[in-house]
């Protein structure tokens, strides 16, 4: 009986030790990687919102959302490697263009079949702002981050317009019922 109690006690102590260390590791990750990134993103969102640059860019790009060629151009613009990390935080461009395109679809000015391609076009930059943090959280080496971030950014520039074309193909024939 004492051996059973001893085994249960040791097992419980081992589990508690593992969970305690996991908690410590989690707090360490949050403090060293996530909080600095959140501060950076907050700064970028504040800068975009306070200057109004996001609204100006979005209102300038809305006319591109009514046809496939315009959506391809829009997708290319928002996924440019030097823009996409700045457009991702807060998703200002995606929110404004998405809302305006939705309104135009509702009014009948833009065909309903453009809804899915427009969504892919305005959100091509998604994730590009998190790549450096994700690599840091996975404790990637400096060289991996140095080459990994541009690789993801350039890949989004290539795959963004491809996603728009695929969305357009799959939305062909879509209409109000």
Coordinates of C-alpha atoms in Angstrom, one line a residue:
X1 CA 0.0 0.0 0.0
X2 CA 2.8 2.4 0.9
X3 CA 4.5 1.6 -2.5
X4 CA 1.3 2.6 -4.3
X5 CA 1.1 5.9 -2.4
X6 CA 4.8 6.5 -3.1
X7 CA 4.3 5.9 -6.8
X8 CA 1.2 8.2 -6.9
X9 CA 3.2 10.9 -5.0
X10 CA 6.2 10.7 -7.3
X11 CA 4.0 10.7 -10.4
X12 CA 2.0 13.7 -9.2
X13 CA 5.3 15.5 -8.4
X14 CA 6.7 14.8 -11.8
X15 CA 3.5 16.0 -13.6
X16 CA 3.4 19.2 -11.4
X17 CA 7.1 19.8 -12.2
X18 CA 6.5 19.5 -15.9
X19 CA 3.5 21.8 -15.9
X20 CA 5.3 24.3 -13.8
X21 CA 8.3 24.4 -16.2
X22 CA 5.9 24.7 -19.2
X23 CA 4.3 27.7 -17.5
X24 CA 7.7 29.3 -16.9
X25 CA 8.7 28.7 -20.6
X26 CA 5.4 30.2 -21.7
X27 CA 5.9 33.3 -19.7
X28 CA 9.4 33.6 -21.0
X29 CA 8.2 33.3 -24.6
X30 CA 5.5 35.9 -24.0
X31 CA 7.9 38.4 -22.5
X32 CA 10.8 38.0 -24.9
X33 CA 8.9 37.6 -28.2
X34 CA 5.2 38.4 -28.2
X35 CA 5.0 41.6 -26.1
X36 CA 7.7 43.4 -28.1
X37 CA 5.9 42.4 -31.3
X38 CA 2.5 43.6 -29.9
X39 CA 4.1 47.0 -29.0
X40 CA 5.5 47.3 -32.5
X41 CA 2.1 46.4 -34.1
X42 CA 0.3 48.9 -31.8
X43 CA 2.7 51.6 -32.9
X44 CA 2.1 50.8 -36.6
X45 CA -1.7 50.6 -36.2
X46 CA -1.6 54.0 -34.3
X47 CA 0.6 55.5 -37.1
X48 CA -1.7 54.2 -39.8
X49 CA -4.9 55.4 -38.1
X50 CA -3.7 58.7 -36.8
X51 CA -2.2 59.8 -40.2
X52 CA -5.2 58.5 -42.2
X53 CA -2.8 57.0 -44.7
X54 CA -4.6 53.6 -44.6
X55 CA -8.0 55.2 -45.5
X56 CA -6.4 57.2 -48.3
X57 CA -4.7 54.2 -49.8
X58 CA -7.9 52.1 -49.4
X59 CA -10.1 54.6 -51.0
X60 CA -7.6 55.0 -53.9
X61 CA -7.6 51.2 -54.4
X62 CA -11.4 50.5 -54.3
X63 CA -11.9 51.2 -58.0
X64 CA -9.7 48.2 -58.8
X65 CA -12.1 45.9 -57.2
X66 CA -14.8 45.7 -59.9
X67 CA -12.9 43.4 -62.4
X68 CA -10.4 40.6 -62.4
X69 CA -7.5 42.7 -63.8
X70 CA -8.1 45.3 -61.1
X71 CA -8.1 42.6 -58.4
X72 CA -4.9 41.2 -59.7
X73 CA -3.3 44.6 -59.6
X74 CA -4.7 45.2 -56.1
X75 CA -3.4 41.8 -54.9
X76 CA 0.0 42.6 -56.3
X77 CA 0.1 46.0 -54.6
X78 CA -0.9 44.8 -51.2
X79 CA 1.6 41.9 -51.3
X80 CA 4.6 44.0 -52.3
X81 CA 7.4 42.9 -49.9
X82 CA 8.0 46.4 -48.6
X83 CA 4.3 47.1 -48.0
X84 CA 2.8 43.9 -46.8
X85 CA 4.3 43.9 -43.3
X86 CA 3.0 47.5 -42.9
X87 CA -0.5 46.7 -44.2
X88 CA -1.0 43.6 -42.1
X89 CA -1.3 45.1 -38.6
X90 CA -4.8 46.2 -38.1
X91 CA -5.8 45.1 -41.6
X92 CA -6.9 48.7 -42.3
X93 CA -6.7 48.2 -46.1
X94 CA -8.5 44.9 -46.1
X95 CA -11.2 46.2 -43.8
X96 CA -12.0 49.3 -45.7
X97 CA -11.8 47.8 -49.2
X98 CA -13.7 44.7 -48.1
X99 CA -16.5 46.9 -46.7
X100 CA -16.6 49.1 -49.7
X101 CA -16.6 46.2 -52.1
X102 CA -19.4 44.5 -50.1
X103 CA -21.5 47.7 -50.3
X104 CA -21.0 47.9 -54.0
X105 CA -21.9 44.2 -54.4
X106 CA -25.1 44.9 -52.4
X107 CA -25.9 47.9 -54.6
X108 CA -25.4 45.7 -57.7
X109 CA -22.5 47.8 -59.1
X110 CA -20.0 45.0 -58.7
X111 CA -21.0 41.4 -59.6
X112 CA -21.5 39.1 -56.7
X113 CA -18.9 36.7 -58.4
X114 CA -16.2 39.3 -57.4
X115 CA -16.8 38.8 -53.7
X116 CA -14.4 35.8 -53.2
X117 CA -11.7 37.1 -55.5
X118 CA -11.9 40.5 -53.8
X119 CA -11.4 38.9 -50.4
X120 CA -8.3 37.1 -51.6
X121 CA -7.0 40.3 -53.3
X122 CA -7.3 42.6 -50.2
X123 CA -6.0 40.0 -47.8
X124 CA -2.9 38.9 -49.7
X125 CA -0.7 40.5 -47.0
X126 CA -2.1 38.4 -44.2
X127 CA 0.5 36.8 -42.0
X128 CA 3.4 38.8 -43.4
X129 CA 3.6 41.0 -40.3
X130 CA 3.8 37.9 -38.1
X131 CA 6.6 36.0 -39.9
X132 CA 9.5 37.5 -37.9
X133 CA 7.8 36.8 -34.6
X134 CA 6.8 33.3 -35.6
X135 CA 10.4 32.5 -36.5
X136 CA 11.7 34.1 -33.3
X137 CA 9.2 32.1 -31.2
X138 CA 10.4 28.9 -32.9
X139 CA 13.9 30.0 -31.9
X140 CA 15.1 30.1 -35.5
X141 CA 18.7 31.0 -36.1
X142 CA 19.4 34.6 -37.2
X143 CA 20.4 33.4 -40.7
X144 CA 17.1 31.5 -41.0
X145 CA 15.1 34.7 -40.1
X146 CA 17.3 36.7 -42.4
X147 CA 16.4 34.5 -45.4
X148 CA 13.0 33.2 -44.2
X149 CA 11.3 36.6 -43.9
X150 CA 12.0 37.8 -47.5
X151 CA 11.2 34.3 -48.8
X152 CA 7.7 34.5 -47.3
X153 CA 7.2 38.1 -48.4
X154 CA 8.2 37.3 -52.0
X155 CA 6.2 34.1 -52.0
X156 CA 3.1 36.1 -51.0
X157 CA 3.7 38.4 -54.0
X158 CA 3.6 35.4 -56.3
X159 CA 0.8 33.4 -54.6
X160 CA -1.5 36.4 -53.9
X161 CA -2.5 37.0 -57.6
X162 CA -2.7 33.2 -58.1
X163 CA -5.1 32.9 -55.2
X164 CA -7.2 35.7 -56.8
X165 CA -7.3 33.8 -60.1
X166 CA -8.3 30.6 -58.4
X167 CA -11.0 32.3 -56.4
X168 CA -12.3 33.9 -59.6
X169 CA -12.4 30.5 -61.4
X170 CA -14.3 28.9 -58.5
X171 CA -16.7 31.8 -58.3
X172 CA -17.7 31.7 -62.0
X173 CA -21.4 31.3 -62.4
X174 CA -22.1 32.7 -58.9
X175 CA -25.0 35.0 -58.8
X176 CA -27.9 36.1 -56.6
X177 CA -30.6 33.4 -56.3

